[in-house]
PDB file of C-alpha atoms in Angstrom:
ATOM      1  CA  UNK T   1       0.000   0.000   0.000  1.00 90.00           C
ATOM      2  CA  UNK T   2       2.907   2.148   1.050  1.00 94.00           C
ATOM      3  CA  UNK T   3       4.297   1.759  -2.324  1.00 95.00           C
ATOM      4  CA  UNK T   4       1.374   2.169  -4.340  1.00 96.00           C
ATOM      5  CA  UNK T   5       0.312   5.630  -2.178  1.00 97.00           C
ATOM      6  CA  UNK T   6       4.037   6.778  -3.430  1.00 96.00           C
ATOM      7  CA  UNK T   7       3.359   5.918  -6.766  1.00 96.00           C
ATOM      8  CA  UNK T   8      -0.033   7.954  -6.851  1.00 97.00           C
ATOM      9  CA  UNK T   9       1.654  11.157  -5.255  1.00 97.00           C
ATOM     10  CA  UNK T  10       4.554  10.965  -7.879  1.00 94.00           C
ATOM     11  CA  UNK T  11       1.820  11.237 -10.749  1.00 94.00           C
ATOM     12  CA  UNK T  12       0.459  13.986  -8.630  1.00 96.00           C
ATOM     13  CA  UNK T  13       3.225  16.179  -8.468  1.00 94.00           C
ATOM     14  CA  UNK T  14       3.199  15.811  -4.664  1.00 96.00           C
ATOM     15  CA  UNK T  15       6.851  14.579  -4.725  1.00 94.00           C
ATOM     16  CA  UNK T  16       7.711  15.279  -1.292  1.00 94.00           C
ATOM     17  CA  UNK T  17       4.976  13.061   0.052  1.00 96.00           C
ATOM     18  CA  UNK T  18       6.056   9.872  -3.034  1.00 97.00           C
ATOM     19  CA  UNK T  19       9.439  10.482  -0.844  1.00 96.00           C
ATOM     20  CA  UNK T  20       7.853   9.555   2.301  1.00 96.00           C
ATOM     21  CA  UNK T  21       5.839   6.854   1.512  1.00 97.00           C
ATOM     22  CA  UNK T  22       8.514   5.316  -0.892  1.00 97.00           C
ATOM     23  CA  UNK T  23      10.654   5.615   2.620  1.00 97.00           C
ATOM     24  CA  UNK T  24       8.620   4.031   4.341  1.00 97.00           C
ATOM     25  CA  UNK T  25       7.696   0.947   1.929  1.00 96.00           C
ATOM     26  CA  UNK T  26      11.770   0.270   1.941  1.00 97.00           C
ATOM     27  CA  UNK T  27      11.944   0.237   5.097  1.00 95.00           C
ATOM     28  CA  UNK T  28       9.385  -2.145   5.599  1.00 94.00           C
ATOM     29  CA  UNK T  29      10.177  -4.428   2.847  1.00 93.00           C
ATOM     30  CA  UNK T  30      14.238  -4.122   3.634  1.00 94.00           C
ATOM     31  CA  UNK T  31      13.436  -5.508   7.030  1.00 93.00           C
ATOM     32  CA  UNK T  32      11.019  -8.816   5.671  1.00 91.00           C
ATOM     33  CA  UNK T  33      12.686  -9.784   2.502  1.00 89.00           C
ATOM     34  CA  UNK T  34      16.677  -8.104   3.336  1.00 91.00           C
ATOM     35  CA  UNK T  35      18.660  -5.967   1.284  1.00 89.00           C
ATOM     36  CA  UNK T  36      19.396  -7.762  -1.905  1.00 91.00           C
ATOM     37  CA  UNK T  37      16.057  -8.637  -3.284  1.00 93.00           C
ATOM     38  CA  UNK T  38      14.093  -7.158  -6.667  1.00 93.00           C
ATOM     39  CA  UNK T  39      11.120  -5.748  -4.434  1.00 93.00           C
ATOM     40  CA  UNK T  40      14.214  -3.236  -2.900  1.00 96.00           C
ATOM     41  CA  UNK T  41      15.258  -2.448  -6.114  1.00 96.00           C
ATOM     42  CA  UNK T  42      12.140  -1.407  -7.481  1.00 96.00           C
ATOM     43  CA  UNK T  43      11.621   1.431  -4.617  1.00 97.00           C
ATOM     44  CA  UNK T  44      14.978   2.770  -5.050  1.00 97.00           C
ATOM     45  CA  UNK T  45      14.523   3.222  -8.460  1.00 97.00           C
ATOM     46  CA  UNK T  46      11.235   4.942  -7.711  1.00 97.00           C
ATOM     47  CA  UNK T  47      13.065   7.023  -4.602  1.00 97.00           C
ATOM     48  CA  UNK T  48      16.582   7.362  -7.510  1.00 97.00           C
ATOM     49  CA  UNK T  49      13.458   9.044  -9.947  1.00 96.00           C
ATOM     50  CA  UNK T  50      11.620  11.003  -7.353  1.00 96.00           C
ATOM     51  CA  UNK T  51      15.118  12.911  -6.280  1.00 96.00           C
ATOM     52  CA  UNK T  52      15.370  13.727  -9.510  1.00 95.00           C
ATOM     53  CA  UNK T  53      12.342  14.946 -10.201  1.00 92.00           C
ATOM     54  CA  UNK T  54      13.215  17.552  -7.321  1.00 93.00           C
ATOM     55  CA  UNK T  55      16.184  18.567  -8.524  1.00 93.00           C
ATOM     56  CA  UNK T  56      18.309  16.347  -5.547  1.00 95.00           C
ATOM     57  CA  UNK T  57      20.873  14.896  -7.984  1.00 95.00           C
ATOM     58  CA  UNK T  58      23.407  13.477  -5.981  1.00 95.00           C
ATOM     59  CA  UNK T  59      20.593  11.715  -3.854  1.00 96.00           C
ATOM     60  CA  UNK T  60      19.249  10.493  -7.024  1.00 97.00           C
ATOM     61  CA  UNK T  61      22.286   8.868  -8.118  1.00 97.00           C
ATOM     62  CA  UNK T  62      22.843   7.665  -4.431  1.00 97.00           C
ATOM     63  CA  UNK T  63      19.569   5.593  -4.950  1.00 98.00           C
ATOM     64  CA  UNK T  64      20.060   4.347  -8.796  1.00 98.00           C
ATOM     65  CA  UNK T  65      23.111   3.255  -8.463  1.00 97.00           C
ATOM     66  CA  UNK T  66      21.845   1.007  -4.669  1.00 97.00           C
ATOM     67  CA  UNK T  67      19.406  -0.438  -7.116  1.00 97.00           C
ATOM     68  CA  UNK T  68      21.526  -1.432  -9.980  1.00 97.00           C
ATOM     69  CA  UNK T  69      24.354  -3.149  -7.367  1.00 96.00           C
ATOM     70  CA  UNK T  70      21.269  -5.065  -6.245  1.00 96.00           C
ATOM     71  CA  UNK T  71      20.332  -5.495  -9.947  1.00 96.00           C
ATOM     72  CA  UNK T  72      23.552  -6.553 -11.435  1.00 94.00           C
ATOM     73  CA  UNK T  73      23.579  -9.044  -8.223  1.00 94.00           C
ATOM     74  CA  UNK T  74      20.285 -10.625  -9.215  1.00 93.00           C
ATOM     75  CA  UNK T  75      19.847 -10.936 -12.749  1.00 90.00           C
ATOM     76  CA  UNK T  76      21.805 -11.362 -16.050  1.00 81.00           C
ATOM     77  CA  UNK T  77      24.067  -8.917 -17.930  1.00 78.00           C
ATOM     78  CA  UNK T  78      21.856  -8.549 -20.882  1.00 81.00           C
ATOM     79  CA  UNK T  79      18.490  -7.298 -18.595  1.00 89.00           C
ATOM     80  CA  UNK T  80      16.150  -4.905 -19.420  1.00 93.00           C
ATOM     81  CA  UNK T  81      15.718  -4.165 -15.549  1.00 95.00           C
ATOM     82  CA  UNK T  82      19.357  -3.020 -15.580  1.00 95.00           C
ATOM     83  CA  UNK T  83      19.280  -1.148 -18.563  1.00 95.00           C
ATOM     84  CA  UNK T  84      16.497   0.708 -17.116  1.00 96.00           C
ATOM     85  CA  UNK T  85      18.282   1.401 -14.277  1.00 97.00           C
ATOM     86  CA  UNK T  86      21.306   2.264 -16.661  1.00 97.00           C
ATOM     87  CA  UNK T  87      19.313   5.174 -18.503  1.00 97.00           C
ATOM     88  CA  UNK T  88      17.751   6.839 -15.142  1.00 96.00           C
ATOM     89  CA  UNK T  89      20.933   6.762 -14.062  1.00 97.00           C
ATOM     90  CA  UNK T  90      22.843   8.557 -16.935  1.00 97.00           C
ATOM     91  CA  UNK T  91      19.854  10.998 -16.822  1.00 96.00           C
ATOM     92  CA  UNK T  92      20.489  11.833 -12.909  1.00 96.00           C
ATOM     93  CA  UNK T  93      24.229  11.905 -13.781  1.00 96.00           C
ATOM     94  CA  UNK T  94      22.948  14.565 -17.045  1.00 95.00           C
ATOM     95  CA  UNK T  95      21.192  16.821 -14.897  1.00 91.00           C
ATOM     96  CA  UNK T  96      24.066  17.311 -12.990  1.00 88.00           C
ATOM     97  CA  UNK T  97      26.264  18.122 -15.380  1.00 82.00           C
ATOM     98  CA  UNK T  98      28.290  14.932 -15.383  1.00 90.00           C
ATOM     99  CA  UNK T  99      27.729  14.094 -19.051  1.00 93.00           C
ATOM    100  CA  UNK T 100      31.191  11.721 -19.580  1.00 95.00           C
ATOM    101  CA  UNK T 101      29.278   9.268 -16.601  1.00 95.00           C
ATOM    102  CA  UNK T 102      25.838   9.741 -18.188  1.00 96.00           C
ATOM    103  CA  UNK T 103      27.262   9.020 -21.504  1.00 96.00           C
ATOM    104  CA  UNK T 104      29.001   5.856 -20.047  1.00 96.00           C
ATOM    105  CA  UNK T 105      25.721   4.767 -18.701  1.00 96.00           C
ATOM    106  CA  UNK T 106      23.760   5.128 -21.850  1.00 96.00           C
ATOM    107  CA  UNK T 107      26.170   3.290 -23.797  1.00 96.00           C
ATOM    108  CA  UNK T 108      26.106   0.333 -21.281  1.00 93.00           C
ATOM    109  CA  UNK T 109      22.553   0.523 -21.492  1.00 93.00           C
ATOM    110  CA  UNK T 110      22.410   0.062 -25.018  1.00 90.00           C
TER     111      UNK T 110
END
């Protein structure tokens, strides 16, 4: 629920409140399932894209590149959840000004 009340106030602009409840659902699910599992991955992409959004760059990377270690550890080279991961990253590293990294990322991605 936690996650899916994050989701809602990241469509709604409300990104301040997605923060909180995407907090919160990590928390939670880092304590059942541990560190190193997809479910974690997933909300710190969503936290990596909701720093973004308000203009927190270095706490966006901070998150995206948590959830591809956890990626890379779970799944194959050639996966689209890492490539996702990849691109959101390069655009985090973009926005703040660190185009050589972002263009390393997108070429990975590829």
């Amino acid at each position: 629920v936690e996650f899916k009340l994050g989701q809602i106030y990241d469509r709604l602009g409300d990104f301040s409140s997605a923060m909180d409840y995407y907090k919160q659902c990590l928390e939670t699910r880092e304590k059942i399932f541990g560190s190193e599992k997809e479910d974690v991955a997933i909300i710190l992409f969503c936290l990596g894209k909701n720093a973004r959004s308000r203009s927190k760059t270095d706490e966006s990377i901070e998150y995206l590149e948590k959830a591809l270690d956890i990626r890379r550890k779970i799944h194959s080279v050639n996966n689209d959840l890492i490539a996702e991961v990849l691109y959101e990253l390069g655009r985090s590293y973009y926005h703040g000004t660190s185009t050589d990294k972002a263009l390393l990322c997108y070429r990975e991605a590829l």
